[in-house]
mmCIF file of N, CA and C in Angstrom:
data_model
loop_
_atom_site.group_PDB
_atom_site.id
_atom_site.type_symbol
_atom_site.label_atom_id
_atom_site.label_comp_id
_atom_site.label_asym_id
_atom_site.label_seq_id
_atom_site.Cartn_x
_atom_site.Cartn_y
_atom_site.Cartn_z
ATOM 1 N N UNK G 1 51.618 93.483 90.004
ATOM 2 C CA UNK G 1 52.186 92.545 90.780
ATOM 3 C C UNK G 1 52.407 93.076 92.143
ATOM 4 N N UNK G 2 52.513 92.230 93.170
ATOM 5 C CA UNK G 2 52.691 92.642 94.602
ATOM 6 C C UNK G 2 53.899 91.772 95.060
ATOM 7 N N UNK G 3 54.716 92.584 95.845
ATOM 8 C CA UNK G 3 55.975 91.967 96.490
ATOM 9 C C UNK G 3 55.872 92.225 97.918
ATOM 10 N N UNK G 4 55.972 91.135 98.688
ATOM 11 C CA UNK G 4 56.063 91.271 100.118
ATOM 12 C C UNK G 4 57.298 90.735 100.629
ATOM 13 N N UNK G 5 58.161 91.534 101.217
ATOM 14 C CA UNK G 5 59.477 91.130 101.636
ATOM 15 C C UNK G 5 59.293 90.285 102.940
ATOM 16 N N UNK G 6 60.283 89.247 102.833
ATOM 17 C CA UNK G 6 60.305 88.278 103.915
ATOM 18 C C UNK G 6 60.794 88.934 105.219
ATOM 19 N N UNK G 7 61.578 89.918 105.183
ATOM 20 C CA UNK G 7 62.254 90.533 106.269
ATOM 21 C C UNK G 7 63.018 91.835 105.773
ATOM 22 N N UNK G 8 63.645 92.414 106.882
ATOM 23 C CA UNK G 8 64.244 93.721 106.427
ATOM 24 C C UNK G 8 65.645 93.361 105.651
ATOM 25 N N UNK G 9 66.014 94.470 104.884
ATOM 26 C CA UNK G 9 67.214 94.313 104.196
ATOM 27 C C UNK G 9 67.033 94.565 102.669
ATOM 28 N N UNK G 10 67.989 94.359 101.879
ATOM 29 C CA UNK G 10 67.955 94.566 100.453
ATOM 30 C C UNK G 10 67.487 93.284 99.835
ATOM 31 N N UNK G 11 66.510 93.458 98.878
ATOM 32 C CA UNK G 11 65.898 92.242 98.239
ATOM 33 C C UNK G 11 66.039 92.536 96.702
ATOM 34 N N UNK G 12 66.260 91.510 95.934
ATOM 35 C CA UNK G 12 66.271 91.528 94.449
ATOM 36 C C UNK G 12 65.101 90.797 93.985
ATOM 37 N N UNK G 13 64.383 91.535 93.137
ATOM 38 C CA UNK G 13 63.137 91.036 92.401
ATOM 39 C C UNK G 13 63.479 90.920 90.985
ATOM 40 N N UNK G 14 63.440 89.767 90.429
ATOM 41 C CA UNK G 14 63.639 89.576 89.015
ATOM 42 C C UNK G 14 62.355 89.629 88.279
ATOM 43 N N UNK G 15 62.262 90.557 87.250
ATOM 44 C CA UNK G 15 61.018 90.732 86.516
ATOM 45 C C UNK G 15 61.336 90.411 85.027
ATOM 46 N N UNK G 16 60.406 89.513 84.599
ATOM 47 C CA UNK G 16 60.593 89.023 83.250
ATOM 48 C C UNK G 16 59.264 89.297 82.493
ATOM 49 N N UNK G 17 59.455 89.835 81.201
ATOM 50 C CA UNK G 17 58.243 90.106 80.508
ATOM 51 C C UNK G 17 58.293 89.120 79.296
ATOM 52 N N UNK G 18 57.176 88.349 79.082
ATOM 53 C CA UNK G 18 57.281 87.343 77.968
ATOM 54 C C UNK G 18 56.009 87.390 77.231
ATOM 55 N N UNK G 19 56.160 87.042 75.955
ATOM 56 C CA UNK G 19 54.885 87.014 75.030
ATOM 57 C C UNK G 19 55.093 85.760 74.185
ATOM 58 N N UNK G 20 54.010 84.985 74.098
ATOM 59 C CA UNK G 20 54.065 83.751 73.264
ATOM 60 C C UNK G 20 55.317 82.983 73.571
ATOM 61 N N UNK G 21 55.751 82.883 74.814
ATOM 62 C CA UNK G 21 56.759 81.921 75.140
ATOM 63 C C UNK G 21 58.151 82.549 74.935
ATOM 64 N N UNK G 22 58.247 83.844 74.370
ATOM 65 C CA UNK G 22 59.532 84.464 74.125
ATOM 66 C C UNK G 22 59.701 85.485 75.279
ATOM 67 N N UNK G 23 60.972 85.638 75.779
ATOM 68 C CA UNK G 23 61.236 86.642 76.679
ATOM 69 C C UNK G 23 61.603 87.997 76.035
ATOM 70 N N UNK G 24 60.785 88.923 76.402
ATOM 71 C CA UNK G 24 60.959 90.338 75.849
ATOM 72 C C UNK G 24 61.966 91.165 76.552
ATOM 73 N N UNK G 25 61.856 91.076 77.898
ATOM 74 C CA UNK G 25 62.813 91.800 78.818
ATOM 75 C C UNK G 25 62.819 91.021 80.080
ATOM 76 N N UNK G 26 64.087 91.103 80.682
ATOM 77 C CA UNK G 26 64.277 90.589 81.983
ATOM 78 C C UNK G 26 65.269 91.545 82.748
ATOM 79 N N UNK G 27 64.758 92.054 83.827
ATOM 80 C CA UNK G 27 65.635 93.068 84.530
ATOM 81 C C UNK G 27 65.378 92.793 86.033
ATOM 82 N N UNK G 28 66.472 92.951 86.889
ATOM 83 C CA UNK G 28 66.297 92.846 88.269
ATOM 84 C C UNK G 28 65.930 94.169 88.820
ATOM 85 N N UNK G 29 65.106 94.160 89.854
ATOM 86 C CA UNK G 29 64.716 95.393 90.484
ATOM 87 C C UNK G 29 65.145 95.225 92.050
ATOM 88 N N UNK G 30 65.700 96.251 92.650
ATOM 89 C CA UNK G 30 66.123 96.101 94.008
ATOM 90 C C UNK G 30 65.173 96.894 94.894
ATOM 91 N N UNK G 31 64.776 96.269 95.915
ATOM 92 C CA UNK G 31 64.000 96.834 97.004
ATOM 93 C C UNK G 31 64.471 96.763 98.323
ATOM 94 N N UNK G 32 64.476 97.907 99.059
ATOM 95 C CA UNK G 32 65.035 97.816 100.379
ATOM 96 C C UNK G 32 63.852 97.895 101.349
ATOM 97 N N UNK G 33 63.748 97.035 102.211
ATOM 98 C CA UNK G 33 62.675 96.861 103.224
ATOM 99 C C UNK G 33 63.302 97.014 104.637
ATOM 100 N N UNK G 34 62.591 97.728 105.529
ATOM 101 C CA UNK G 34 63.038 97.920 106.833
ATOM 102 C C UNK G 34 61.869 97.767 107.834
ATOM 103 N N UNK G 35 62.205 97.671 109.028
ATOM 104 C CA UNK G 35 61.043 97.470 110.039
ATOM 105 C C UNK G 35 60.188 98.743 110.064
ATOM 106 N N UNK G 36 58.934 98.466 110.448
ATOM 107 C CA UNK G 36 57.989 99.530 110.466
ATOM 108 C C UNK G 36 58.350 100.639 111.530
ATOM 109 N N UNK G 37 58.264 101.831 111.021
ATOM 110 C CA UNK G 37 58.530 102.943 111.982
ATOM 111 C C UNK G 37 57.343 103.336 112.673
ATOM 112 N N UNK G 38 57.472 103.967 113.753
ATOM 113 C CA UNK G 38 56.286 104.434 114.610
ATOM 114 C C UNK G 38 55.597 105.752 114.049
ATOM 115 N N UNK G 39 56.062 106.186 112.969
ATOM 116 C CA UNK G 39 55.646 107.520 112.453
ATOM 117 C C UNK G 39 54.078 107.344 112.219
ATOM 118 N N UNK G 40 53.630 106.329 111.650
ATOM 119 C CA UNK G 40 52.208 106.224 111.320
ATOM 120 C C UNK G 40 51.514 105.248 112.233
ATOM 121 N N UNK G 41 52.098 105.004 113.430
ATOM 122 C CA UNK G 41 51.460 104.179 114.430
ATOM 123 C C UNK G 41 50.277 104.895 115.007
ATOM 124 N N UNK G 42 49.090 104.307 114.977
ATOM 125 C CA UNK G 42 47.917 104.863 115.518
ATOM 126 C C UNK G 42 47.522 106.173 114.879
ATOM 127 N N UNK G 43 47.583 106.159 113.485
ATOM 128 C CA UNK G 43 47.333 107.447 112.745
ATOM 129 C C UNK G 43 45.804 107.540 112.401
ATOM 130 N N UNK G 44 45.002 106.658 112.957
ATOM 131 C CA UNK G 44 43.578 106.871 112.693
ATOM 132 C C UNK G 44 42.960 108.059 113.460
ATOM 133 N N UNK G 45 41.787 108.449 112.914
ATOM 134 C CA UNK G 45 41.261 109.595 113.593
ATOM 135 C C UNK G 45 40.699 109.208 114.966
ATOM 136 N N UNK G 46 40.887 110.004 115.977
ATOM 137 C CA UNK G 46 40.404 109.776 117.236
ATOM 138 C C UNK G 46 39.327 110.786 117.554
ATOM 139 N N UNK G 47 38.087 110.449 117.075
ATOM 140 C CA UNK G 47 36.991 111.323 117.144
ATOM 141 C C UNK G 47 36.779 111.882 118.635
ATOM 142 N N UNK G 48 36.577 111.029 119.503
ATOM 143 C CA UNK G 48 36.323 111.478 120.887
ATOM 144 C C UNK G 48 37.307 112.493 121.378
ATOM 145 N N UNK G 49 38.558 112.246 121.158
ATOM 146 C CA UNK G 49 39.612 113.233 121.593
ATOM 147 C C UNK G 49 39.407 114.571 120.879
ATOM 148 N N UNK G 50 39.180 114.473 119.478
ATOM 149 C CA UNK G 50 39.111 115.696 118.687
ATOM 150 C C UNK G 50 37.816 116.532 119.110
ATOM 151 N N UNK G 51 36.658 115.837 119.419
ATOM 152 C CA UNK G 51 35.479 116.500 119.907
ATOM 153 C C UNK G 51 35.715 117.192 121.281
ATOM 154 N N UNK G 52 36.458 116.547 122.179
ATOM 155 C CA UNK G 52 36.687 117.088 123.404
ATOM 156 C C UNK G 52 37.576 118.351 123.292
ATOM 157 N N UNK G 53 38.684 118.232 122.513
ATOM 158 C CA UNK G 53 39.446 119.454 122.240
ATOM 159 C C UNK G 53 38.679 120.687 121.649
ATOM 160 N N UNK G 54 37.754 120.338 120.697
ATOM 161 C CA UNK G 54 36.888 121.341 120.102
ATOM 162 C C UNK G 54 36.049 122.015 121.168
ATOM 163 N N UNK G 55 35.397 121.174 122.007
ATOM 164 C CA UNK G 55 34.546 121.637 123.078
ATOM 165 C C UNK G 55 35.258 122.593 124.008
ATOM 166 N N UNK G 56 36.442 122.167 124.362
ATOM 167 C CA UNK G 56 37.224 122.894 125.394
ATOM 168 C C UNK G 56 37.849 124.172 124.786
ATOM 169 N N UNK G 57 38.101 124.207 123.609
ATOM 170 C CA UNK G 57 38.600 125.448 123.046
ATOM 171 C C UNK G 57 37.657 126.323 122.219
ATOM 172 N N UNK G 58 36.428 125.972 122.290
ATOM 173 C CA UNK G 58 35.468 126.773 121.566
ATOM 174 C C UNK G 58 35.402 126.534 120.029
ATOM 175 N N UNK G 59 35.881 125.448 119.652
ATOM 176 C CA UNK G 59 35.988 125.180 118.211
ATOM 177 C C UNK G 59 34.885 124.224 117.748
ATOM 178 N N UNK G 60 35.044 123.644 116.626
ATOM 179 C CA UNK G 60 33.984 122.789 116.051
ATOM 180 C C UNK G 60 34.688 121.473 115.487
ATOM 181 N N UNK G 61 34.072 120.447 115.529
ATOM 182 C CA UNK G 61 34.457 119.183 115.091
ATOM 183 C C UNK G 61 33.842 118.808 113.703
ATOM 184 N N UNK G 62 34.607 118.552 112.704
ATOM 185 C CA UNK G 62 34.056 118.162 111.309
ATOM 186 C C UNK G 62 34.512 116.756 111.010
ATOM 187 N N UNK G 63 33.526 116.113 110.265
ATOM 188 C CA UNK G 63 33.717 114.823 109.679
ATOM 189 C C UNK G 63 33.658 114.957 108.242
ATOM 190 N N UNK G 64 33.868 113.948 107.410
ATOM 191 C CA UNK G 64 33.682 113.998 106.052
ATOM 192 C C UNK G 64 32.216 114.300 105.688
ATOM 193 N N UNK G 65 31.220 114.009 106.504
ATOM 194 C CA UNK G 65 29.873 114.218 106.160
ATOM 195 C C UNK G 65 29.504 115.663 106.386
ATOM 196 N N UNK G 66 29.979 116.413 107.275
ATOM 197 C CA UNK G 66 29.789 117.865 107.326
ATOM 198 C C UNK G 66 30.828 118.770 107.043
ATOM 199 N N UNK G 67 31.845 118.361 106.340
ATOM 200 C CA UNK G 67 32.990 119.141 106.075
ATOM 201 C C UNK G 67 32.673 120.225 105.029
ATOM 202 N N UNK G 68 31.489 120.032 104.234
ATOM 203 C CA UNK G 68 31.094 121.078 103.348
ATOM 204 C C UNK G 68 30.746 122.469 103.972
ATOM 205 N N UNK G 69 30.329 122.361 105.233
ATOM 206 C CA UNK G 69 30.109 123.553 105.926
ATOM 207 C C UNK G 69 31.188 124.316 106.470
ATOM 208 N N UNK G 70 32.365 123.740 106.323
ATOM 209 C CA UNK G 70 33.563 124.314 106.988
ATOM 210 C C UNK G 70 33.915 125.657 106.425
ATOM 211 N N UNK G 71 33.776 125.873 105.091
ATOM 212 C CA UNK G 71 34.128 127.129 104.420
ATOM 213 C C UNK G 71 33.223 128.222 104.964
ATOM 214 N N UNK G 72 31.899 127.931 105.019
ATOM 215 C CA UNK G 72 31.025 128.895 105.572
ATOM 216 C C UNK G 72 31.239 129.226 106.855
ATOM 217 N N UNK G 73 31.496 128.207 107.750
ATOM 218 C CA UNK G 73 31.745 128.551 109.137
ATOM 219 C C UNK G 73 33.004 129.344 109.365
ATOM 220 N N UNK G 74 34.071 129.163 108.562
ATOM 221 C CA UNK G 74 35.297 130.008 108.766
ATOM 222 C C UNK G 74 35.023 131.414 108.296
ATOM 223 N N UNK G 75 34.199 131.628 107.342
ATOM 224 C CA UNK G 75 33.762 132.982 106.923
ATOM 225 C C UNK G 75 33.210 133.800 107.986
ATOM 226 N N UNK G 76 32.200 133.148 108.760
ATOM 227 C CA UNK G 76 31.406 133.938 109.675
ATOM 228 C C UNK G 76 31.845 133.580 111.127
ATOM 229 N N UNK G 77 33.015 133.103 111.413
ATOM 230 C CA UNK G 77 33.442 132.668 112.731
ATOM 231 C C UNK G 77 33.604 133.944 113.564
ATOM 232 N N UNK G 78 34.250 135.083 113.085
ATOM 233 C CA UNK G 78 34.351 136.258 113.801
ATOM 234 C C UNK G 78 35.537 136.284 114.723
ATOM 235 N N UNK G 79 36.313 135.152 114.720
ATOM 236 C CA UNK G 79 37.540 135.074 115.467
ATOM 237 C C UNK G 79 38.823 135.386 114.551
ATOM 238 N N UNK G 80 39.817 135.973 115.215
ATOM 239 C CA UNK G 80 40.992 136.178 114.411
ATOM 240 C C UNK G 80 40.833 137.450 113.667
ATOM 241 N N UNK G 81 39.890 138.212 113.820
ATOM 242 C CA UNK G 81 39.609 139.455 113.126
ATOM 243 C C UNK G 81 40.572 140.578 113.794
ATOM 244 N N UNK G 82 41.433 141.241 112.860
ATOM 245 C CA UNK G 82 42.309 142.272 113.456
ATOM 246 C C UNK G 82 41.560 143.569 113.226
ATOM 247 N N UNK G 83 41.504 144.351 114.270
ATOM 248 C CA UNK G 83 40.867 145.679 114.187
ATOM 249 C C UNK G 83 42.066 146.684 114.393
ATOM 250 N N UNK G 84 42.225 147.441 113.390
ATOM 251 C CA UNK G 84 43.279 148.443 113.403
ATOM 252 C C UNK G 84 42.676 149.767 113.866
ATOM 253 N N UNK G 85 43.278 150.291 114.994
ATOM 254 C CA UNK G 85 42.786 151.461 115.653
ATOM 255 C C UNK G 85 43.887 152.486 115.526
ATOM 256 N N UNK G 86 43.544 153.619 114.847
ATOM 257 C CA UNK G 86 44.435 154.781 114.654
ATOM 258 C C UNK G 86 44.100 155.904 115.532
ATOM 259 N N UNK G 87 44.952 156.462 116.218
ATOM 260 C CA UNK G 87 44.669 157.683 117.011
ATOM 261 C C UNK G 87 45.610 158.732 116.571
ATOM 262 N N UNK G 88 45.205 159.965 116.559
ATOM 263 C CA UNK G 88 46.095 161.056 116.364
ATOM 264 C C UNK G 88 46.943 161.406 117.518
ATOM 265 N N UNK G 89 48.004 162.011 117.306
ATOM 266 C CA UNK G 89 48.938 162.269 118.360
ATOM 267 C C UNK G 89 48.379 162.984 119.516
ATOM 268 N N UNK G 90 47.601 163.969 119.172
ATOM 269 C CA UNK G 90 46.943 164.833 120.201
ATOM 270 C C UNK G 90 45.866 164.117 120.968
ATOM 271 N N UNK G 91 45.428 163.035 120.500
ATOM 272 C CA UNK G 91 44.412 162.202 121.272
ATOM 273 C C UNK G 91 44.973 161.396 122.388
ATOM 274 N N UNK G 92 46.338 161.385 122.384
ATOM 275 C CA UNK G 92 47.064 160.794 123.486
ATOM 276 C C UNK G 92 47.780 161.739 124.304
ATOM 277 N N UNK G 93 47.379 162.399 125.267
ATOM 278 C CA UNK G 93 48.120 163.470 125.992
ATOM 279 C C UNK G 93 49.449 163.055 126.443
ATOM 280 N N UNK G 94 49.610 161.871 126.962
ATOM 281 C CA UNK G 94 51.034 161.546 127.566
ATOM 282 C C UNK G 94 52.054 161.608 126.477
ATOM 283 N N UNK G 95 51.710 160.982 125.371
ATOM 284 C CA UNK G 95 52.731 160.901 124.159
ATOM 285 C C UNK G 95 52.944 162.265 123.672
ATOM 286 N N UNK G 96 51.898 163.071 123.578
ATOM 287 C CA UNK G 96 51.978 164.353 123.025
ATOM 288 C C UNK G 96 52.778 165.272 123.973
ATOM 289 N N UNK G 97 52.596 165.208 125.261
ATOM 290 C CA UNK G 97 53.359 166.030 126.323
ATOM 291 C C UNK G 97 54.802 165.484 126.283
ATOM 292 N N UNK G 98 54.986 164.250 126.192
ATOM 293 C CA UNK G 98 56.473 163.738 126.116
ATOM 294 C C UNK G 98 57.208 164.280 124.934
ATOM 295 N N UNK G 99 56.594 164.215 123.871
ATOM 296 C CA UNK G 99 57.168 164.771 122.562
ATOM 297 C C UNK G 99 57.406 166.281 122.735
ATOM 298 N N UNK G 100 56.504 167.046 123.283
ATOM 299 C CA UNK G 100 56.632 168.488 123.421
ATOM 300 C C UNK G 100 57.730 168.686 124.465
ATOM 301 N N UNK G 101 57.814 167.949 125.559
ATOM 302 C CA UNK G 101 58.878 168.068 126.556
ATOM 303 C C UNK G 101 60.276 167.689 125.988
ATOM 304 N N UNK G 102 60.465 166.681 125.163
ATOM 305 C CA UNK G 102 61.644 166.335 124.560
ATOM 306 C C UNK G 102 62.125 167.523 123.544
ATOM 307 N N UNK G 103 61.254 167.952 122.761
ATOM 308 C CA UNK G 103 61.597 169.048 121.905
ATOM 309 C C UNK G 103 62.067 170.356 122.709
ATOM 310 N N UNK G 104 61.269 170.605 123.789
ATOM 311 C CA UNK G 104 61.693 171.791 124.627
ATOM 312 C C UNK G 104 62.958 171.539 125.299
ATOM 313 N N UNK G 105 63.257 170.368 125.742
ATOM 314 C CA UNK G 105 64.423 170.050 126.482
ATOM 315 C C UNK G 105 65.695 170.272 125.544
ATOM 316 N N UNK G 106 65.386 169.783 124.256
ATOM 317 C CA UNK G 106 66.459 169.859 123.212
ATOM 318 C C UNK G 106 66.686 171.336 122.900
ATOM 319 N N UNK G 107 65.738 172.157 122.836
ATOM 320 C CA UNK G 107 65.869 173.583 122.501
ATOM 321 C C UNK G 107 66.821 174.272 123.707
ATOM 322 N N UNK G 108 66.308 173.920 124.927
ATOM 323 C CA UNK G 108 66.930 174.516 126.107
ATOM 324 C C UNK G 108 68.406 174.159 126.195
ATOM 325 N N UNK G 109 68.745 172.889 125.820
ATOM 326 C CA UNK G 109 70.089 172.378 125.881
ATOM 327 C C UNK G 109 70.932 173.110 124.789
ATOM 328 N N UNK G 110 70.338 173.209 123.669
ATOM 329 C CA UNK G 110 71.097 173.962 122.507
ATOM 330 C C UNK G 110 71.320 175.540 122.844
ATOM 331 N N UNK G 111 70.328 176.025 123.466
ATOM 332 C CA UNK G 111 70.265 177.530 123.863
ATOM 333 C C UNK G 111 71.365 177.646 124.889
ATOM 334 N N UNK G 112 71.460 176.758 125.859
ATOM 335 C CA UNK G 112 72.476 176.968 126.929
ATOM 336 C C UNK G 112 73.915 176.844 126.402
ATOM 337 N N UNK G 113 74.032 176.092 125.333
ATOM 338 C CA UNK G 113 75.426 175.938 124.790
ATOM 339 C C UNK G 113 75.696 176.843 123.676
ATOM 340 N N UNK G 114 74.753 177.814 123.463
ATOM 341 C CA UNK G 114 74.980 178.813 122.566
ATOM 342 C C UNK G 114 74.792 178.261 120.972
ATOM 343 N N UNK G 115 74.159 177.264 120.808
ATOM 344 C CA UNK G 115 73.943 176.623 119.534
ATOM 345 C C UNK G 115 72.553 177.136 118.906
ATOM 346 N N UNK G 116 71.855 177.864 119.622
ATOM 347 C CA UNK G 116 70.499 178.302 119.041
ATOM 348 C C UNK G 116 70.339 179.794 119.148
#
């Protein structure tokens, strides 16, 4: 069955189940209707806008017809790949010299205080 509310507010819908002229069950159901919210206003797909965004950002636009290629395109896109670069401490002379300088300064400070 379909129920269309005449207006906003609380509505009572009386439902009765009958068989061979006998009433099997009769129960009221309460439905609350309110004005349409703007949450779903204009929720249709705007293909020209989405195509323009894809073109401007270097992306791709997919429809239901070509969505099967999406998984393959993501696999070989090459974007968002993180490359981890590790360097040894002595390959960065500034950091290495800073570390040696701090250790030397600490030793000189302890030596001047008679702690070493």
